[in-house]
Amino acid sequence: NLLREHFLKNTDKKWFLSFESDQFTDFQNIPKLLKAVNANLSIKILAALSMVSETSPCCFQTLRFDPNNQNNCFFRRMTVEECQGRGIMEVGVAGLGLVLIHREVLEKVEFRISDDLEKNKASDDIYFSYDSKKLGYPTFIDLQNECRHENRFSRKLIYLKY
């Protein structure tokens, strides 16, 4: 939220680019995202497809959405086959590794994680998508704009073990 607050207080820009340090992409993907949101002004959140592995895209379809109870929502990870050959689509949750977020959304939605990480392993991606959809800002993903998520935290744990 420090970057969010800095963006809101110190710039007049319309778009916030979140690009996590463990994402790898062709830098041409950033202008492609900007072009896509400028072509469709109703999109306020647009993520690139973050691939956790070759068979595991970080995008989820909504099975059930309850704006009054986040614990009553259910999402299903999309398969690689469901992502192939598609363009921009609305999803329940998208990875925030490479995402454009409109200023209007950031003025109303903060990033957050669970208060109890032992009981709830949900990431900031899930909470952000839930909170923004609840306020009328669905999450979209550009399935032709792909980046690789290295999950650096997990790798560090493996190095410590061995």
Short mmCIF file of N, CA and C in Angstrom, two decimals:
data_model
loop_
_atom_site.label_atom_id
_atom_site.label_comp_id
_atom_site.label_asym_id
_atom_site.label_seq_id
_atom_site.Cartn_x
_atom_site.Cartn_y
_atom_site.Cartn_z
N ASN A 1 0.81 -1.21 0.00
CA ASN A 1 0.00 0.00 0.00
C ASN A 1 0.84 1.26 0.00
N LEU A 2 2.12 1.15 0.33
CA LEU A 2 2.98 2.32 0.29
C LEU A 2 3.09 2.87 -1.14
N LEU A 3 3.26 1.98 -2.12
CA LEU A 3 3.33 2.43 -3.51
C LEU A 3 1.98 2.99 -3.97
N ARG A 4 0.91 2.35 -3.56
CA ARG A 4 -0.43 2.83 -3.88
C ARG A 4 -0.62 4.25 -3.36
N GLU A 5 -0.29 4.46 -2.10
CA GLU A 5 -0.44 5.79 -1.50
C GLU A 5 0.45 6.82 -2.18
N HIS A 6 1.68 6.44 -2.49
CA HIS A 6 2.59 7.36 -3.19
C HIS A 6 2.01 7.74 -4.55
N PHE A 7 1.51 6.76 -5.27
CA PHE A 7 0.91 7.00 -6.58
C PHE A 7 -0.25 7.99 -6.47
N LEU A 8 -1.14 7.76 -5.51
CA LEU A 8 -2.33 8.61 -5.37
C LEU A 8 -1.98 10.03 -4.92
N LYS A 9 -1.01 10.17 -4.05
CA LYS A 9 -0.68 11.49 -3.50
C LYS A 9 0.25 12.31 -4.38
N ASN A 10 1.13 11.63 -5.12
CA ASN A 10 2.21 12.34 -5.80
C ASN A 10 2.15 12.32 -7.32
N THR A 11 1.11 11.74 -7.89
CA THR A 11 0.99 11.77 -9.35
C THR A 11 -0.44 12.11 -9.73
N ASP A 12 -0.60 12.48 -10.98
CA ASP A 12 -1.94 12.68 -11.53
C ASP A 12 -2.20 11.66 -12.64
N LYS A 13 -1.39 10.61 -12.68
CA LYS A 13 -1.51 9.58 -13.72
C LYS A 13 -2.79 8.78 -13.55
N LYS A 14 -3.29 8.26 -14.68
CA LYS A 14 -4.52 7.46 -14.67
C LYS A 14 -4.27 6.00 -14.31
N TRP A 15 -3.10 5.48 -14.69
CA TRP A 15 -2.85 4.04 -14.57
C TRP A 15 -1.66 3.75 -13.66
N PHE A 16 -1.85 2.77 -12.79
CA PHE A 16 -0.81 2.25 -11.92
C PHE A 16 -0.38 0.90 -12.48
N LEU A 17 0.91 0.73 -12.70
CA LEU A 17 1.45 -0.54 -13.19
C LEU A 17 2.07 -1.29 -12.02
N SER A 18 1.54 -2.45 -11.73
CA SER A 18 2.14 -3.32 -10.72
C SER A 18 2.90 -4.41 -11.46
N PHE A 19 4.20 -4.47 -11.21
CA PHE A 19 5.06 -5.45 -11.88
C PHE A 19 5.95 -6.06 -10.80
N GLU A 20 5.58 -7.23 -10.32
CA GLU A 20 6.28 -7.87 -9.21
C GLU A 20 7.67 -8.35 -9.65
N SER A 21 8.58 -8.35 -8.70
CA SER A 21 9.98 -8.64 -9.00
C SER A 21 10.24 -10.09 -9.41
N ASP A 22 9.30 -10.99 -9.15
CA ASP A 22 9.51 -12.38 -9.55
C ASP A 22 8.74 -12.75 -10.81
N GLN A 23 8.38 -11.74 -11.60
CA GLN A 23 7.72 -11.95 -12.89
C GLN A 23 8.73 -11.70 -14.00
N PHE A 24 8.67 -12.50 -15.04
CA PHE A 24 9.54 -12.32 -16.20
C PHE A 24 8.67 -12.24 -17.44
N THR A 25 8.91 -11.19 -18.25
CA THR A 25 8.07 -10.98 -19.42
C THR A 25 8.85 -10.23 -20.48
N ASP A 26 8.33 -10.25 -21.68
CA ASP A 26 8.83 -9.41 -22.76
C ASP A 26 8.30 -8.00 -22.45
N PHE A 27 9.16 -7.02 -22.39
CA PHE A 27 8.72 -5.69 -22.01
C PHE A 27 7.75 -5.06 -23.01
N GLN A 28 7.59 -5.66 -24.18
CA GLN A 28 6.57 -5.20 -25.12
C GLN A 28 5.16 -5.48 -24.59
N ASN A 29 5.06 -6.34 -23.59
CA ASN A 29 3.74 -6.65 -23.02
C ASN A 29 3.14 -5.45 -22.28
N ILE A 30 3.96 -4.57 -21.74
CA ILE A 30 3.44 -3.41 -21.02
C ILE A 30 2.70 -2.46 -21.97
N PRO A 31 3.31 -2.07 -23.11
CA PRO A 31 2.54 -1.23 -24.05
C PRO A 31 1.30 -1.93 -24.61
N LYS A 32 1.36 -3.26 -24.72
CA LYS A 32 0.18 -4.00 -25.20
C LYS A 32 -0.98 -3.87 -24.21
N LEU A 33 -0.68 -3.93 -22.91
CA LEU A 33 -1.72 -3.75 -21.90
C LEU A 33 -2.30 -2.34 -21.98
N LEU A 34 -1.44 -1.33 -22.12
CA LEU A 34 -1.92 0.05 -22.23
C LEU A 34 -2.80 0.25 -23.46
N LYS A 35 -2.39 -0.35 -24.56
CA LYS A 35 -3.19 -0.25 -25.79
C LYS A 35 -4.57 -0.88 -25.58
N ALA A 36 -4.59 -2.01 -24.90
CA ALA A 36 -5.86 -2.72 -24.67
C ALA A 36 -6.81 -1.91 -23.79
N VAL A 37 -6.31 -1.29 -22.72
CA VAL A 37 -7.20 -0.53 -21.84
C VAL A 37 -7.66 0.77 -22.52
N ASN A 38 -6.82 1.33 -23.37
CA ASN A 38 -7.23 2.53 -24.10
C ASN A 38 -8.27 2.22 -25.16
N ALA A 39 -8.28 0.98 -25.65
CA ALA A 39 -9.27 0.57 -26.65
C ALA A 39 -10.61 0.22 -26.00
N ASN A 40 -10.60 -0.10 -24.72
CA ASN A 40 -11.83 -0.46 -24.01
C ASN A 40 -11.84 0.27 -22.68
N LEU A 41 -12.43 1.46 -22.66
CA LEU A 41 -12.38 2.32 -21.48
C LEU A 41 -13.15 1.78 -20.28
N SER A 42 -13.98 0.77 -20.48
CA SER A 42 -14.71 0.20 -19.35
C SER A 42 -13.83 -0.71 -18.49
N ILE A 43 -12.70 -1.14 -19.02
CA ILE A 43 -11.77 -1.99 -18.26
C ILE A 43 -10.96 -1.10 -17.34
N LYS A 44 -11.01 -1.40 -16.04
CA LYS A 44 -10.27 -0.63 -15.04
C LYS A 44 -9.16 -1.46 -14.38
N ILE A 45 -9.19 -2.78 -14.57
CA ILE A 45 -8.15 -3.67 -14.06
C ILE A 45 -7.84 -4.67 -15.17
N LEU A 46 -6.60 -4.67 -15.66
CA LEU A 46 -6.21 -5.60 -16.71
C LEU A 46 -4.86 -6.22 -16.37
N ALA A 47 -4.87 -7.53 -16.21
CA ALA A 47 -3.65 -8.27 -15.86
C ALA A 47 -3.15 -9.05 -17.06
N ALA A 48 -1.85 -9.26 -17.10
CA ALA A 48 -1.28 -10.21 -18.05
C ALA A 48 -1.47 -11.61 -17.45
N LEU A 49 -1.45 -12.61 -18.29
CA LEU A 49 -1.57 -13.99 -17.82
C LEU A 49 -0.27 -14.39 -17.15
N SER A 50 -0.32 -14.65 -15.88
CA SER A 50 0.84 -15.06 -15.10
C SER A 50 0.85 -16.58 -15.02
N MET A 51 1.90 -17.18 -15.55
CA MET A 51 2.03 -18.63 -15.54
C MET A 51 2.92 -19.06 -14.38
N VAL A 52 2.34 -19.79 -13.43
CA VAL A 52 3.08 -20.28 -12.28
C VAL A 52 3.99 -21.44 -12.72
N SER A 53 3.50 -22.22 -13.67
CA SER A 53 4.29 -23.28 -14.33
C SER A 53 3.70 -23.42 -15.72
N GLU A 54 4.24 -24.32 -16.52
CA GLU A 54 3.73 -24.50 -17.88
C GLU A 54 2.28 -24.98 -17.89
N THR A 55 1.85 -25.59 -16.80
CA THR A 55 0.49 -26.13 -16.75
C THR A 55 -0.40 -25.44 -15.74
N SER A 56 0.06 -24.31 -15.19
CA SER A 56 -0.69 -23.68 -14.11
C SER A 56 -0.80 -22.16 -14.29
N PRO A 57 -1.84 -21.72 -15.02
CA PRO A 57 -2.05 -20.28 -15.15
C PRO A 57 -2.64 -19.69 -13.87
N CYS A 58 -2.25 -18.47 -13.56
CA CYS A 58 -2.78 -17.81 -12.36
C CYS A 58 -3.99 -16.96 -12.74
N CYS A 59 -5.07 -17.65 -13.09
CA CYS A 59 -6.34 -16.98 -13.34
C CYS A 59 -7.45 -17.96 -12.98
N PHE A 60 -8.50 -17.41 -12.41
CA PHE A 60 -9.56 -18.24 -11.84
C PHE A 60 -10.92 -17.76 -12.29
N GLN A 61 -11.80 -18.69 -12.62
CA GLN A 61 -13.19 -18.36 -12.91
C GLN A 61 -13.98 -18.33 -11.62
N THR A 62 -14.98 -17.49 -11.58
CA THR A 62 -15.85 -17.42 -10.41
C THR A 62 -16.90 -18.51 -10.48
N LEU A 63 -16.98 -19.31 -9.46
CA LEU A 63 -18.04 -20.30 -9.35
C LEU A 63 -19.20 -19.74 -8.52
N ARG A 64 -18.83 -18.99 -7.48
CA ARG A 64 -19.86 -18.32 -6.68
C ARG A 64 -19.25 -17.04 -6.10
N PHE A 65 -19.99 -15.94 -6.24
CA PHE A 65 -19.54 -14.66 -5.71
C PHE A 65 -20.59 -14.14 -4.74
N ASP A 66 -20.17 -13.83 -3.53
CA ASP A 66 -21.07 -13.29 -2.52
C ASP A 66 -20.49 -11.96 -2.03
N PRO A 67 -21.08 -10.82 -2.44
CA PRO A 67 -20.53 -9.53 -2.04
C PRO A 67 -20.64 -9.25 -0.54
N ASN A 68 -21.42 -10.04 0.16
CA ASN A 68 -21.59 -9.83 1.60
C ASN A 68 -20.70 -10.72 2.46
N ASN A 69 -20.09 -11.75 1.84
CA ASN A 69 -19.29 -12.69 2.62
C ASN A 69 -18.21 -13.28 1.74
N GLN A 70 -16.98 -12.81 1.91
CA GLN A 70 -15.88 -13.30 1.08
C GLN A 70 -15.60 -14.78 1.30
N ASN A 71 -15.95 -15.32 2.45
CA ASN A 71 -15.74 -16.74 2.72
C ASN A 71 -16.75 -17.63 2.01
N ASN A 72 -17.74 -17.02 1.38
CA ASN A 72 -18.76 -17.76 0.66
C ASN A 72 -18.53 -17.70 -0.85
N CYS A 73 -17.33 -17.30 -1.26
CA CYS A 73 -16.98 -17.22 -2.68
C CYS A 73 -16.14 -18.43 -3.06
N PHE A 74 -16.33 -18.91 -4.28
CA PHE A 74 -15.56 -20.04 -4.77
C PHE A 74 -15.04 -19.73 -6.16
N PHE A 75 -13.76 -20.07 -6.38
CA PHE A 75 -13.11 -19.84 -7.66
C PHE A 75 -12.46 -21.15 -8.11
N ARG A 76 -12.32 -21.30 -9.42
CA ARG A 76 -11.67 -22.48 -10.00
C ARG A 76 -10.55 -22.03 -10.91
N ARG A 77 -9.36 -22.61 -10.71
CA ARG A 77 -8.22 -22.27 -11.58
C ARG A 77 -8.53 -22.71 -13.01
N MET A 78 -8.30 -21.82 -13.95
CA MET A 78 -8.51 -22.15 -15.35
C MET A 78 -7.37 -23.05 -15.83
N THR A 79 -7.66 -23.87 -16.81
CA THR A 79 -6.63 -24.74 -17.39
C THR A 79 -5.91 -24.01 -18.51
N VAL A 80 -4.77 -24.53 -18.88
CA VAL A 80 -4.01 -23.95 -20.01
C VAL A 80 -4.87 -23.99 -21.27
N GLU A 81 -5.60 -25.07 -21.47
CA GLU A 81 -6.44 -25.21 -22.66
C GLU A 81 -7.53 -24.13 -22.70
N GLU A 82 -8.09 -23.78 -21.55
CA GLU A 82 -9.12 -22.74 -21.50
C GLU A 82 -8.54 -21.36 -21.82
N CYS A 83 -7.25 -21.19 -21.62
CA CYS A 83 -6.60 -19.90 -21.85
C CYS A 83 -6.11 -19.74 -23.29
N GLN A 84 -5.87 -20.84 -23.99
CA GLN A 84 -5.28 -20.77 -25.32
C GLN A 84 -6.25 -20.20 -26.35
N GLY A 85 -5.70 -19.35 -27.22
CA GLY A 85 -6.47 -18.80 -28.34
C GLY A 85 -7.51 -17.77 -27.94
N ARG A 86 -7.45 -17.27 -26.73
CA ARG A 86 -8.43 -16.29 -26.28
C ARG A 86 -7.73 -14.95 -26.10
N GLY A 87 -8.50 -13.91 -26.04
CA GLY A 87 -7.96 -12.57 -25.85
C GLY A 87 -8.22 -12.07 -24.45
N ILE A 88 -8.94 -10.98 -24.35
CA ILE A 88 -9.24 -10.38 -23.05
C ILE A 88 -10.58 -10.92 -22.57
N MET A 89 -10.60 -11.33 -21.30
CA MET A 89 -11.85 -11.83 -20.73
C MET A 89 -11.92 -11.47 -19.25
N GLU A 90 -13.13 -11.40 -18.75
CA GLU A 90 -13.34 -11.16 -17.32
C GLU A 90 -13.09 -12.46 -16.57
N VAL A 91 -12.41 -12.35 -15.43
CA VAL A 91 -12.14 -13.51 -14.58
C VAL A 91 -12.49 -13.16 -13.15
N GLY A 92 -12.58 -14.18 -12.32
CA GLY A 92 -12.85 -13.95 -10.91
C GLY A 92 -11.63 -13.43 -10.19
N VAL A 93 -10.48 -14.01 -10.50
CA VAL A 93 -9.22 -13.62 -9.89
C VAL A 93 -8.12 -13.74 -10.94
N ALA A 94 -7.23 -12.77 -10.96
CA ALA A 94 -6.04 -12.84 -11.80
C ALA A 94 -4.83 -12.53 -10.93
N GLY A 95 -3.71 -13.14 -11.28
CA GLY A 95 -2.48 -12.82 -10.58
C GLY A 95 -2.13 -11.36 -10.80
N LEU A 96 -1.61 -10.71 -9.77
CA LEU A 96 -1.27 -9.29 -9.85
C LEU A 96 0.20 -9.06 -10.21
N GLY A 97 0.86 -10.06 -10.76
CA GLY A 97 2.27 -9.93 -11.10
C GLY A 97 2.57 -8.86 -12.12
N LEU A 98 1.73 -8.73 -13.13
CA LEU A 98 1.84 -7.68 -14.14
C LEU A 98 0.42 -7.22 -14.43
N VAL A 99 0.06 -6.08 -13.87
CA VAL A 99 -1.32 -5.62 -13.97
C VAL A 99 -1.38 -4.10 -14.03
N LEU A 100 -2.31 -3.60 -14.83
CA LEU A 100 -2.62 -2.17 -14.86
C LEU A 100 -3.89 -1.95 -14.06
N ILE A 101 -3.85 -0.99 -13.16
CA ILE A 101 -5.01 -0.67 -12.32
C ILE A 101 -5.30 0.81 -12.46
N HIS A 102 -6.53 1.14 -12.79
CA HIS A 102 -6.92 2.54 -12.97
C HIS A 102 -6.94 3.25 -11.62
N ARG A 103 -6.59 4.52 -11.65
CA ARG A 103 -6.57 5.36 -10.45
C ARG A 103 -7.90 5.30 -9.69
N GLU A 104 -9.00 5.30 -10.43
CA GLU A 104 -10.34 5.27 -9.83
C GLU A 104 -10.50 4.06 -8.90
N VAL A 105 -9.93 2.92 -9.29
CA VAL A 105 -10.00 1.72 -8.46
C VAL A 105 -9.14 1.88 -7.22
N LEU A 106 -7.91 2.36 -7.40
CA LEU A 106 -6.99 2.49 -6.26
C LEU A 106 -7.47 3.51 -5.25
N GLU A 107 -8.29 4.46 -5.68
CA GLU A 107 -8.85 5.43 -4.73
C GLU A 107 -9.83 4.76 -3.77
N LYS A 108 -10.35 3.60 -4.16
CA LYS A 108 -11.37 2.93 -3.35
C LYS A 108 -10.94 1.59 -2.77
N VAL A 109 -9.93 0.96 -3.37
CA VAL A 109 -9.54 -0.40 -2.97
C VAL A 109 -8.08 -0.41 -2.54
N GLU A 110 -7.83 -0.95 -1.36
CA GLU A 110 -6.46 -1.14 -0.87
C GLU A 110 -6.05 -2.59 -1.07
N PHE A 111 -4.75 -2.82 -1.10
CA PHE A 111 -4.24 -4.18 -1.14
C PHE A 111 -4.28 -4.72 0.29
N ARG A 112 -4.57 -6.02 0.43
CA ARG A 112 -4.59 -6.61 1.76
C ARG A 112 -4.32 -8.11 1.66
N ILE A 113 -3.97 -8.67 2.79
CA ILE A 113 -3.80 -10.12 2.92
C ILE A 113 -4.56 -10.57 4.16
N SER A 114 -4.63 -11.84 4.37
CA SER A 114 -5.34 -12.40 5.51
C SER A 114 -4.67 -12.00 6.82
N ASP A 115 -5.47 -11.78 7.84
CA ASP A 115 -4.94 -11.51 9.18
C ASP A 115 -4.34 -12.77 9.80
N ASP A 116 -4.77 -13.92 9.34
CA ASP A 116 -4.30 -15.19 9.89
C ASP A 116 -3.80 -16.08 8.75
N LEU A 117 -2.52 -15.93 8.41
CA LEU A 117 -1.97 -16.68 7.29
C LEU A 117 -1.86 -18.17 7.56
N GLU A 118 -1.89 -18.58 8.80
CA GLU A 118 -1.86 -20.00 9.12
C GLU A 118 -3.17 -20.68 8.71
N LYS A 119 -4.29 -20.00 8.91
CA LYS A 119 -5.60 -20.57 8.58
C LYS A 119 -6.01 -20.28 7.15
N ASN A 120 -5.62 -19.13 6.63
CA ASN A 120 -6.09 -18.70 5.33
C ASN A 120 -4.90 -18.38 4.44
N LYS A 121 -4.69 -19.18 3.42
CA LYS A 121 -3.54 -19.01 2.54
C LYS A 121 -3.86 -18.10 1.33
N ALA A 122 -5.01 -17.46 1.33
CA ALA A 122 -5.40 -16.59 0.22
C ALA A 122 -4.39 -15.45 0.08
N SER A 123 -4.08 -15.14 -1.15
CA SER A 123 -3.09 -14.09 -1.42
C SER A 123 -3.76 -12.75 -1.68
N ASP A 124 -2.93 -11.73 -1.82
CA ASP A 124 -3.45 -10.40 -2.11
C ASP A 124 -4.21 -10.36 -3.43
N ASP A 125 -3.86 -11.24 -4.38
CA ASP A 125 -4.56 -11.30 -5.67
C ASP A 125 -6.06 -11.55 -5.46
N ILE A 126 -6.35 -12.51 -4.60
CA ILE A 126 -7.74 -12.91 -4.37
C ILE A 126 -8.50 -11.78 -3.67
N TYR A 127 -7.91 -11.22 -2.64
CA TYR A 127 -8.58 -10.14 -1.92
C TYR A 127 -8.80 -8.91 -2.80
N PHE A 128 -7.79 -8.56 -3.59
CA PHE A 128 -7.94 -7.39 -4.45
C PHE A 128 -9.05 -7.59 -5.47
N SER A 129 -9.08 -8.76 -6.10
CA SER A 129 -10.13 -9.05 -7.09
C SER A 129 -11.51 -9.03 -6.43
N TYR A 130 -11.61 -9.62 -5.24
CA TYR A 130 -12.89 -9.64 -4.52
C TYR A 130 -13.33 -8.22 -4.15
N ASP A 131 -12.44 -7.45 -3.52
CA ASP A 131 -12.80 -6.11 -3.07
C ASP A 131 -13.17 -5.20 -4.23
N SER A 132 -12.45 -5.31 -5.34
CA SER A 132 -12.76 -4.43 -6.47
C SER A 132 -14.07 -4.85 -7.15
N LYS A 133 -14.29 -6.16 -7.30
CA LYS A 133 -15.56 -6.59 -7.92
C LYS A 133 -16.75 -6.17 -7.06
N LYS A 134 -16.59 -6.25 -5.76
CA LYS A 134 -17.65 -5.86 -4.84
C LYS A 134 -18.04 -4.39 -5.05
N LEU A 135 -17.09 -3.57 -5.46
CA LEU A 135 -17.34 -2.15 -5.72
C LEU A 135 -17.66 -1.86 -7.19
N GLY A 136 -17.82 -2.92 -7.99
CA GLY A 136 -18.20 -2.73 -9.39
C GLY A 136 -17.06 -2.69 -10.38
N TYR A 137 -15.86 -3.14 -9.97
CA TYR A 137 -14.70 -3.15 -10.86
C TYR A 137 -14.24 -4.59 -11.09
N PRO A 138 -14.73 -5.24 -12.12
CA PRO A 138 -14.30 -6.61 -12.38
C PRO A 138 -12.85 -6.65 -12.86
N THR A 139 -12.23 -7.80 -12.67
CA THR A 139 -10.86 -8.02 -13.12
C THR A 139 -10.88 -8.67 -14.49
N PHE A 140 -10.08 -8.12 -15.39
CA PHE A 140 -9.92 -8.68 -16.73
C PHE A 140 -8.50 -9.18 -16.88
N ILE A 141 -8.34 -10.15 -17.77
CA ILE A 141 -7.02 -10.70 -18.04
C ILE A 141 -6.82 -10.77 -19.55
N ASP A 142 -5.62 -10.44 -19.97
CA ASP A 142 -5.24 -10.55 -21.39
C ASP A 142 -4.51 -11.89 -21.54
N LEU A 143 -5.21 -12.87 -22.07
CA LEU A 143 -4.67 -14.22 -22.14
C LEU A 143 -3.60 -14.38 -23.21
N GLN A 144 -3.44 -13.37 -24.07
CA GLN A 144 -2.38 -13.42 -25.09
C GLN A 144 -1.13 -12.67 -24.63
N ASN A 145 -1.18 -12.12 -23.46
CA ASN A 145 -0.09 -11.32 -22.92
C ASN A 145 0.43 -12.08 -21.70
N GLU A 146 1.47 -12.87 -21.89
CA GLU A 146 1.88 -13.83 -20.86
C GLU A 146 3.19 -13.45 -20.19
N CYS A 147 3.27 -13.75 -18.89
CA CYS A 147 4.53 -13.62 -18.17
C CYS A 147 4.73 -14.86 -17.32
N ARG A 148 5.96 -15.07 -16.90
CA ARG A 148 6.30 -16.25 -16.12
C ARG A 148 6.51 -15.83 -14.66
N HIS A 149 5.81 -16.51 -13.77
CA HIS A 149 5.92 -16.22 -12.34
C HIS A 149 6.90 -17.21 -11.71
N GLU A 150 8.01 -16.69 -11.23
CA GLU A 150 9.06 -17.56 -10.70
C GLU A 150 8.82 -17.98 -9.27
N ASN A 151 7.86 -17.34 -8.59
CA ASN A 151 7.55 -17.71 -7.21
C ASN A 151 8.82 -17.75 -6.37
N ARG A 152 9.52 -16.64 -6.39
CA ARG A 152 10.83 -16.52 -5.77
C ARG A 152 10.84 -16.95 -4.30
N PHE A 153 9.78 -16.65 -3.57
CA PHE A 153 9.70 -17.01 -2.15
C PHE A 153 9.85 -18.51 -1.98
N SER A 154 9.13 -19.29 -2.78
CA SER A 154 9.21 -20.75 -2.67
C SER A 154 10.61 -21.25 -3.00
N ARG A 155 11.24 -20.65 -4.01
CA ARG A 155 12.59 -21.06 -4.37
C ARG A 155 13.56 -20.82 -3.22
N LYS A 156 13.41 -19.71 -2.51
CA LYS A 156 14.28 -19.42 -1.39
C LYS A 156 14.13 -20.48 -0.30
N LEU A 157 12.91 -20.93 -0.07
CA LEU A 157 12.69 -21.96 0.92
C LEU A 157 13.40 -23.25 0.52
N ILE A 158 13.36 -23.56 -0.75
CA ILE A 158 14.05 -24.77 -1.24
C ILE A 158 15.55 -24.63 -1.03
N TYR A 159 16.12 -23.48 -1.34
CA TYR A 159 17.55 -23.28 -1.14
C TYR A 159 17.93 -23.41 0.33
N LEU A 160 17.10 -22.94 1.21
CA LEU A 160 17.40 -23.05 2.64
C LEU A 160 17.36 -24.50 3.11
N LYS A 161 16.50 -25.29 2.50
CA LYS A 161 16.38 -26.69 2.88
C LYS A 161 17.59 -27.50 2.45
N TYR A 162 18.14 -27.18 1.31
CA TYR A 162 19.21 -28.01 0.75
C TYR A 162 20.51 -27.32 0.87
#
